[in-house]
Amino acid sequence: MVPSTWNAAPRDYKNRMGAYEASLIGTKLVNPEQPVEILKTVHSFDPCIACAVHIIDTKGKELGVYKVEPVGGFCNV
């Protein structure tokens, strides 16, 4: 398993948070319509993994989907 898969994992069988989720606790958003703070945090683990982020609440309801289009060849996927 590569680090990005491990860090992006959902909660485990003991309901422990994955690294991304844990690192976002308490994150303040300047503009919830463009949550760049979330993308910056996820990018700190892996700059290519956060081109699309899905935000869900604690019950699994999707709150939003944010997609960033690469600029200047940053992400060549």
PDB file of N, CA and C in Angstrom:
ATOM      1  N   MET A   1       0.850  -1.171   0.000  1.00  0.00           N
ATOM      2  CA  MET A   1       0.000   0.000   0.000  1.00  0.00           C
ATOM      3  C   MET A   1       0.899   1.237   0.000  1.00  0.00           C
ATOM      4  N   VAL A   2       0.578   2.171  -0.870  1.00  0.00           N
ATOM      5  CA  VAL A   2       1.358   3.408  -0.936  1.00  0.00           C
ATOM      6  C   VAL A   2       0.880   4.385   0.128  1.00  0.00           C
ATOM      7  N   PRO A   3       1.726   5.344   0.537  1.00  0.00           N
ATOM      8  CA  PRO A   3       1.340   6.284   1.592  1.00  0.00           C
ATOM      9  C   PRO A   3       0.051   7.045   1.317  1.00  0.00           C
ATOM     10  N   SER A   4      -0.185   7.443   0.070  1.00  0.00           N
ATOM     11  CA  SER A   4      -1.409   8.200  -0.235  1.00  0.00           C
ATOM     12  C   SER A   4      -2.658   7.375   0.041  1.00  0.00           C
ATOM     13  N   THR A   5      -2.616   6.092  -0.283  1.00  0.00           N
ATOM     14  CA  THR A   5      -3.763   5.224  -0.011  1.00  0.00           C
ATOM     15  C   THR A   5      -3.985   5.114   1.490  1.00  0.00           C
ATOM     16  N   TRP A   6      -2.927   4.956   2.229  1.00  0.00           N
ATOM     17  CA  TRP A   6      -3.029   4.867   3.691  1.00  0.00           C
ATOM     18  C   TRP A   6      -3.573   6.168   4.283  1.00  0.00           C
ATOM     19  N   ASN A   7      -3.011   7.313   3.886  1.00  0.00           N
ATOM     20  CA  ASN A   7      -3.414   8.609   4.438  1.00  0.00           C
ATOM     21  C   ASN A   7      -4.836   8.990   4.059  1.00  0.00           C
ATOM     22  N   ALA A   8      -5.284   8.568   2.881  1.00  0.00           N
ATOM     23  CA  ALA A   8      -6.621   8.925   2.404  1.00  0.00           C
ATOM     24  C   ALA A   8      -7.687   7.929   2.849  1.00  0.00           C
ATOM     25  N   ALA A   9      -7.291   6.926   3.596  1.00  0.00           N
ATOM     26  CA  ALA A   9      -8.230   5.883   4.006  1.00  0.00           C
ATOM     27  C   ALA A   9      -9.352   6.440   4.879  1.00  0.00           C
ATOM     28  N   PRO A  10     -10.526   5.842   4.779  1.00  0.00           N
ATOM     29  CA  PRO A  10     -11.613   6.219   5.685  1.00  0.00           C
ATOM     30  C   PRO A  10     -11.333   5.671   7.085  1.00  0.00           C
ATOM     31  N   ARG A  11     -12.247   5.858   7.966  1.00  0.00           N
ATOM     32  CA  ARG A  11     -12.071   5.331   9.323  1.00  0.00           C
ATOM     33  C   ARG A  11     -11.878   3.826   9.303  1.00  0.00           C
ATOM     34  N   ASP A  12     -11.079   3.352  10.232  1.00  0.00           N
ATOM     35  CA  ASP A  12     -10.792   1.923  10.266  1.00  0.00           C
ATOM     36  C   ASP A  12     -11.826   1.164  11.089  1.00  0.00           C
ATOM     37  N   TYR A  13     -11.599  -0.115  11.276  1.00  0.00           N
ATOM     38  CA  TYR A  13     -12.567  -0.966  11.966  1.00  0.00           C
ATOM     39  C   TYR A  13     -12.780  -0.564  13.427  1.00  0.00           C
ATOM     40  N   LYS A  14     -11.864   0.225  13.988  1.00  0.00           N
ATOM     41  CA  LYS A  14     -12.031   0.736  15.355  1.00  0.00           C
ATOM     42  C   LYS A  14     -12.558   2.171  15.352  1.00  0.00           C
ATOM     43  N   ASN A  15     -13.009   2.650  14.187  1.00  0.00           N
ATOM     44  CA  ASN A  15     -13.557   3.988  13.989  1.00  0.00           C
ATOM     45  C   ASN A  15     -12.519   5.096  14.209  1.00  0.00           C
ATOM     46  N   ARG A  16     -11.241   4.767  14.007  1.00  0.00           N
ATOM     47  CA  ARG A  16     -10.188   5.776  14.102  1.00  0.00           C
ATOM     48  C   ARG A  16     -10.099   6.509  12.773  1.00  0.00           C
ATOM     49  N   MET A  17      -9.901   7.813  12.853  1.00  0.00           N
ATOM     50  CA  MET A  17      -9.820   8.650  11.655  1.00  0.00           C
ATOM     51  C   MET A  17      -8.571   8.351  10.848  1.00  0.00           C
ATOM     52  N   GLY A  18      -8.703   8.543   9.531  1.00  0.00           N
ATOM     53  CA  GLY A  18      -7.536   8.510   8.669  1.00  0.00           C
ATOM     54  C   GLY A  18      -6.772   9.818   8.824  1.00  0.00           C
ATOM     55  N   ALA A  19      -5.588   9.881   8.261  1.00  0.00           N
ATOM     56  CA  ALA A  19      -4.726  11.060   8.422  1.00  0.00           C
ATOM     57  C   ALA A  19      -5.352  12.333   7.856  1.00  0.00           C
ATOM     58  N   TYR A  20      -5.979  12.232   6.690  1.00  0.00           N
ATOM     59  CA  TYR A  20      -6.587  13.441   6.115  1.00  0.00           C
ATOM     60  C   TYR A  20      -7.677  13.979   7.038  1.00  0.00           C
ATOM     61  N   GLU A  21      -8.562  13.100   7.441  1.00  0.00           N
ATOM     62  CA  GLU A  21      -9.678  13.518   8.290  1.00  0.00           C
ATOM     63  C   GLU A  21      -9.168  14.138   9.585  1.00  0.00           C
ATOM     64  N   ALA A  22      -8.232  13.489  10.237  1.00  0.00           N
ATOM     65  CA  ALA A  22      -7.691  13.991  11.497  1.00  0.00           C
ATOM     66  C   ALA A  22      -7.017  15.346  11.313  1.00  0.00           C
ATOM     67  N   SER A  23      -6.324  15.526  10.203  1.00  0.00           N
ATOM     68  CA  SER A  23      -5.609  16.784   9.990  1.00  0.00           C
ATOM     69  C   SER A  23      -6.544  17.953   9.681  1.00  0.00           C
ATOM     70  N   LEU A  24      -7.776  17.663   9.307  1.00  0.00           N
ATOM     71  CA  LEU A  24      -8.731  18.728   8.967  1.00  0.00           C
ATOM     72  C   LEU A  24      -9.589  19.177  10.142  1.00  0.00           C
ATOM     73  N   ILE A  25      -9.517  18.473  11.258  1.00  0.00           N
ATOM     74  CA  ILE A  25     -10.308  18.854  12.424  1.00  0.00           C
ATOM     75  C   ILE A  25      -9.919  20.263  12.861  1.00  0.00           C
ATOM     76  N   GLY A  26     -10.903  21.120  12.972  1.00  0.00           N
ATOM     77  CA  GLY A  26     -10.668  22.494  13.413  1.00  0.00           C
ATOM     78  C   GLY A  26     -10.248  23.452  12.319  1.00  0.00           C
ATOM     79  N   THR A  27     -10.176  22.981  11.076  1.00  0.00           N
ATOM     80  CA  THR A  27      -9.782  23.857   9.972  1.00  0.00           C
ATOM     81  C   THR A  27     -10.849  24.915   9.753  1.00  0.00           C
ATOM     82  N   LYS A  28     -10.438  26.158   9.737  1.00  0.00           N
ATOM     83  CA  LYS A  28     -11.342  27.279   9.480  1.00  0.00           C
ATOM     84  C   LYS A  28     -11.315  27.590   7.991  1.00  0.00           C
ATOM     85  N   LEU A  29     -12.486  27.745   7.392  1.00  0.00           N
ATOM     86  CA  LEU A  29     -12.595  28.061   5.975  1.00  0.00           C
ATOM     87  C   LEU A  29     -12.920  29.534   5.799  1.00  0.00           C
ATOM     88  N   VAL A  30     -12.107  30.221   5.021  1.00  0.00           N
ATOM     89  CA  VAL A  30     -12.372  31.625   4.719  1.00  0.00           C
ATOM     90  C   VAL A  30     -13.602  31.730   3.827  1.00  0.00           C
ATOM     91  N   ASN A  31     -13.690  30.831   2.831  1.00  0.00           N
ATOM     92  CA  ASN A  31     -14.814  30.817   1.900  1.00  0.00           C
ATOM     93  C   ASN A  31     -15.237  29.368   1.695  1.00  0.00           C
ATOM     94  N   PRO A  32     -16.330  28.925   2.328  1.00  0.00           N
ATOM     95  CA  PRO A  32     -16.776  27.533   2.180  1.00  0.00           C
ATOM     96  C   PRO A  32     -17.078  27.122   0.737  1.00  0.00           C
ATOM     97  N   GLU A  33     -17.337  28.075  -0.145  1.00  0.00           N
ATOM     98  CA  GLU A  33     -17.589  27.759  -1.554  1.00  0.00           C
ATOM     99  C   GLU A  33     -16.300  27.395  -2.286  1.00  0.00           C
ATOM    100  N   GLN A  34     -15.167  27.834  -1.762  1.00  0.00           N
ATOM    101  CA  GLN A  34     -13.858  27.508  -2.331  1.00  0.00           C
ATOM    102  C   GLN A  34     -12.922  27.161  -1.169  1.00  0.00           C
ATOM    103  N   PRO A  35     -13.019  25.944  -0.661  1.00  0.00           N
ATOM    104  CA  PRO A  35     -12.280  25.561   0.550  1.00  0.00           C
ATOM    105  C   PRO A  35     -10.802  25.248   0.278  1.00  0.00           C
ATOM    106  N   VAL A  36     -10.058  26.289  -0.106  1.00  0.00           N
ATOM    107  CA  VAL A  36      -8.646  26.077  -0.440  1.00  0.00           C
ATOM    108  C   VAL A  36      -7.844  25.554   0.753  1.00  0.00           C
ATOM    109  N   GLU A  37      -8.300  25.842   1.964  1.00  0.00           N
ATOM    110  CA  GLU A  37      -7.607  25.341   3.147  1.00  0.00           C
ATOM    111  C   GLU A  37      -7.619  23.813   3.187  1.00  0.00           C
ATOM    112  N   ILE A  38      -8.723  23.211   2.765  1.00  0.00           N
ATOM    113  CA  ILE A  38      -8.815  21.749   2.719  1.00  0.00           C
ATOM    114  C   ILE A  38      -7.862  21.205   1.664  1.00  0.00           C
ATOM    115  N   LEU A  39      -7.855  21.819   0.490  1.00  0.00           N
ATOM    116  CA  LEU A  39      -6.964  21.358  -0.572  1.00  0.00           C
ATOM    117  C   LEU A  39      -5.497  21.508  -0.172  1.00  0.00           C
ATOM    118  N   LYS A  40      -5.156  22.618   0.485  1.00  0.00           N
ATOM    119  CA  LYS A  40      -3.768  22.814   0.921  1.00  0.00           C
ATOM    120  C   LYS A  40      -3.351  21.739   1.921  1.00  0.00           C
ATOM    121  N   THR A  41      -4.256  21.396   2.830  1.00  0.00           N
ATOM    122  CA  THR A  41      -3.936  20.369   3.822  1.00  0.00           C
ATOM    123  C   THR A  41      -3.739  19.016   3.155  1.00  0.00           C
ATOM    124  N   VAL A  42      -4.653  18.638   2.274  1.00  0.00           N
ATOM    125  CA  VAL A  42      -4.534  17.357   1.589  1.00  0.00           C
ATOM    126  C   VAL A  42      -3.299  17.354   0.685  1.00  0.00           C
ATOM    127  N   HIS A  43      -3.025  18.463   0.028  1.00  0.00           N
ATOM    128  CA  HIS A  43      -1.820  18.565  -0.807  1.00  0.00           C
ATOM    129  C   HIS A  43      -0.548  18.396   0.012  1.00  0.00           C
ATOM    130  N   SER A  44      -0.582  18.743   1.290  1.00  0.00           N
ATOM    131  CA  SER A  44       0.622  18.600   2.108  1.00  0.00           C
ATOM    132  C   SER A  44       1.017  17.131   2.267  1.00  0.00           C
ATOM    133  N   PHE A  45       0.067  16.231   2.099  1.00  0.00           N
ATOM    134  CA  PHE A  45       0.360  14.795   2.135  1.00  0.00           C
ATOM    135  C   PHE A  45       0.829  14.306   0.767  1.00  0.00           C
ATOM    136  N   ASP A  46       0.146  14.759  -0.275  1.00  0.00           N
ATOM    137  CA  ASP A  46       0.451  14.316  -1.639  1.00  0.00           C
ATOM    138  C   ASP A  46      -0.114  15.368  -2.593  1.00  0.00           C
ATOM    139  N   PRO A  47       0.737  16.095  -3.313  1.00  0.00           N
ATOM    140  CA  PRO A  47       0.255  17.190  -4.167  1.00  0.00           C
ATOM    141  C   PRO A  47      -0.636  16.759  -5.327  1.00  0.00           C
ATOM    142  N   CYS A  48      -0.664  15.475  -5.670  1.00  0.00           N
ATOM    143  CA  CYS A  48      -1.486  15.032  -6.804  1.00  0.00           C
ATOM    144  C   CYS A  48      -2.807  14.393  -6.388  1.00  0.00           C
ATOM    145  N   ILE A  49      -3.028  14.169  -5.118  1.00  0.00           N
ATOM    146  CA  ILE A  49      -4.212  13.422  -4.697  1.00  0.00           C
ATOM    147  C   ILE A  49      -5.457  14.302  -4.530  1.00  0.00           C
ATOM    148  N   ALA A  50      -5.303  15.577  -4.305  1.00  0.00           N
ATOM    149  CA  ALA A  50      -6.438  16.419  -3.934  1.00  0.00           C
ATOM    150  C   ALA A  50      -7.055  17.203  -5.078  1.00  0.00           C
ATOM    151  N   CYS A  51      -7.031  16.673  -6.276  1.00  0.00           N
ATOM    152  CA  CYS A  51      -7.672  17.373  -7.381  1.00  0.00           C
ATOM    153  C   CYS A  51      -9.194  17.332  -7.262  1.00  0.00           C
ATOM    154  N   ALA A  52      -9.708  16.420  -6.464  1.00  0.00           N
ATOM    155  CA  ALA A  52     -11.132  16.357  -6.175  1.00  0.00           C
ATOM    156  C   ALA A  52     -11.299  15.939  -4.723  1.00  0.00           C
ATOM    157  N   VAL A  53     -12.082  16.695  -3.989  1.00  0.00           N
ATOM    158  CA  VAL A  53     -12.314  16.414  -2.578  1.00  0.00           C
ATOM    159  C   VAL A  53     -13.813  16.355  -2.345  1.00  0.00           C
ATOM    160  N   HIS A  54     -14.248  15.318  -1.656  1.00  0.00           N
ATOM    161  CA  HIS A  54     -15.648  15.164  -1.301  1.00  0.00           C
ATOM    162  C   HIS A  54     -15.755  15.381   0.206  1.00  0.00           C
ATOM    163  N   ILE A  55     -16.650  16.271   0.608  1.00  0.00           N
ATOM    164  CA  ILE A  55     -16.834  16.580   2.013  1.00  0.00           C
ATOM    165  C   ILE A  55     -18.120  15.911   2.475  1.00  0.00           C
ATOM    166  N   ILE A  56     -18.021  15.101   3.547  1.00  0.00           N
ATOM    167  CA  ILE A  56     -19.202  14.440   4.100  1.00  0.00           C
ATOM    168  C   ILE A  56     -19.302  14.751   5.587  1.00  0.00           C
ATOM    169  N   ASP A  57     -20.511  14.637   6.117  1.00  0.00           N
ATOM    170  CA  ASP A  57     -20.678  14.856   7.552  1.00  0.00           C
ATOM    171  C   ASP A  57     -20.449  13.539   8.288  1.00  0.00           C
ATOM    172  N   THR A  58     -20.605  13.559   9.600  1.00  0.00           N
ATOM    173  CA  THR A  58     -20.311  12.376  10.416  1.00  0.00           C
ATOM    174  C   THR A  58     -21.275  11.219  10.169  1.00  0.00           C
ATOM    175  N   LYS A  59     -22.384  11.486   9.502  1.00  0.00           N
ATOM    176  CA  LYS A  59     -23.341  10.421   9.191  1.00  0.00           C
ATOM    177  C   LYS A  59     -23.183   9.906   7.762  1.00  0.00           C
ATOM    178  N   GLY A  60     -22.203  10.456   7.024  1.00  0.00           N
ATOM    179  CA  GLY A  60     -21.951  10.017   5.667  1.00  0.00           C
ATOM    180  C   GLY A  60     -22.693  10.796   4.592  1.00  0.00           C
ATOM    181  N   LYS A  61     -23.432  11.844   4.969  1.00  0.00           N
ATOM    182  CA  LYS A  61     -24.147  12.660   3.986  1.00  0.00           C
ATOM    183  C   LYS A  61     -23.149  13.585   3.293  1.00  0.00           C
ATOM    184  N   GLU A  62     -23.180  13.572   1.961  1.00  0.00           N
ATOM    185  CA  GLU A  62     -22.276  14.425   1.198  1.00  0.00           C
ATOM    186  C   GLU A  62     -22.688  15.884   1.350  1.00  0.00           C
ATOM    187  N   LEU A  63     -21.732  16.727   1.737  1.00  0.00           N
ATOM    188  CA  LEU A  63     -21.977  18.156   1.898  1.00  0.00           C
ATOM    189  C   LEU A  63     -21.495  18.965   0.701  1.00  0.00           C
ATOM    190  N   GLY A  64     -20.520  18.440  -0.008  1.00  0.00           N
ATOM    191  CA  GLY A  64     -20.007  19.156  -1.165  1.00  0.00           C
ATOM    192  C   GLY A  64     -18.935  18.373  -1.887  1.00  0.00           C
ATOM    193  N   VAL A  65     -18.760  18.702  -3.152  1.00  0.00           N
ATOM    194  CA  VAL A  65     -17.704  18.125  -3.966  1.00  0.00           C
ATOM    195  C   VAL A  65     -16.956  19.289  -4.588  1.00  0.00           C
ATOM    196  N   TYR A  66     -15.649  19.290  -4.448  1.00  0.00           N
ATOM    197  CA  TYR A  66     -14.825  20.378  -4.957  1.00  0.00           C
ATOM    198  C   TYR A  66     -13.769  19.793  -5.868  1.00  0.00           C
ATOM    199  N   LYS A  67     -13.671  20.333  -7.069  1.00  0.00           N
ATOM    200  CA  LYS A  67     -12.703  19.840  -8.037  1.00  0.00           C
ATOM    201  C   LYS A  67     -11.850  21.009  -8.494  1.00  0.00           C
ATOM    202  N   VAL A  68     -10.562  20.776  -8.524  1.00  0.00           N
ATOM    203  CA  VAL A  68      -9.617  21.798  -8.951  1.00  0.00           C
ATOM    204  C   VAL A  68      -9.057  21.387 -10.300  1.00  0.00           C
ATOM    205  N   GLU A  69      -9.133  22.258 -11.248  1.00  0.00           N
ATOM    206  CA  GLU A  69      -8.560  21.995 -12.561  1.00  0.00           C
ATOM    207  C   GLU A  69      -7.089  22.379 -12.517  1.00  0.00           C
ATOM    208  N   PRO A  70      -6.212  21.496 -12.961  1.00  0.00           N
ATOM    209  CA  PRO A  70      -4.781  21.805 -12.946  1.00  0.00           C
ATOM    210  C   PRO A  70      -4.452  22.980 -13.857  1.00  0.00           C
ATOM    211  N   VAL A  71      -3.507  23.798 -13.405  1.00  0.00           N
ATOM    212  CA  VAL A  71      -3.082  24.978 -14.160  1.00  0.00           C
ATOM    213  C   VAL A  71      -1.582  24.875 -14.383  1.00  0.00           C
ATOM    214  N   GLY A  72      -1.137  25.132 -15.560  1.00  0.00           N
ATOM    215  CA  GLY A  72       0.285  25.168 -15.842  1.00  0.00           C
ATOM    216  C   GLY A  72       0.997  23.831 -15.767  1.00  0.00           C
ATOM    217  N   GLY A  73       0.256  22.742 -15.985  1.00  0.00           N
ATOM    218  CA  GLY A  73       0.880  21.441 -16.015  1.00  0.00           C
ATOM    219  C   GLY A  73       1.257  20.872 -14.659  1.00  0.00           C
ATOM    220  N   PHE A  74       0.696  21.428 -13.582  1.00  0.00           N
ATOM    221  CA  PHE A  74       1.026  20.969 -12.235  1.00  0.00           C
ATOM    222  C   PHE A  74       0.708  19.492 -12.074  1.00  0.00           C
ATOM    223  N   CYS A  75      -0.423  19.068 -12.573  1.00  0.00           N
ATOM    224  CA  CYS A  75      -0.842  17.672 -12.429  1.00  0.00           C
ATOM    225  C   CYS A  75      -0.993  17.087 -13.829  1.00  0.00           C
ATOM    226  N   ASN A  76      -0.154  16.157 -14.168  1.00  0.00           N
ATOM    227  CA  ASN A  76      -0.161  15.596 -15.520  1.00  0.00           C
ATOM    228  C   ASN A  76      -0.813  14.223 -15.568  1.00  0.00           C
ATOM    229  N   VAL A  77      -1.965  14.058 -14.921  1.00  0.00           N
ATOM    230  CA  VAL A  77      -2.634  12.772 -14.896  1.00  0.00           C
ATOM    231  C   VAL A  77      -3.581  12.663 -16.063  1.00  0.00           C
TER     232      VAL A  77
END
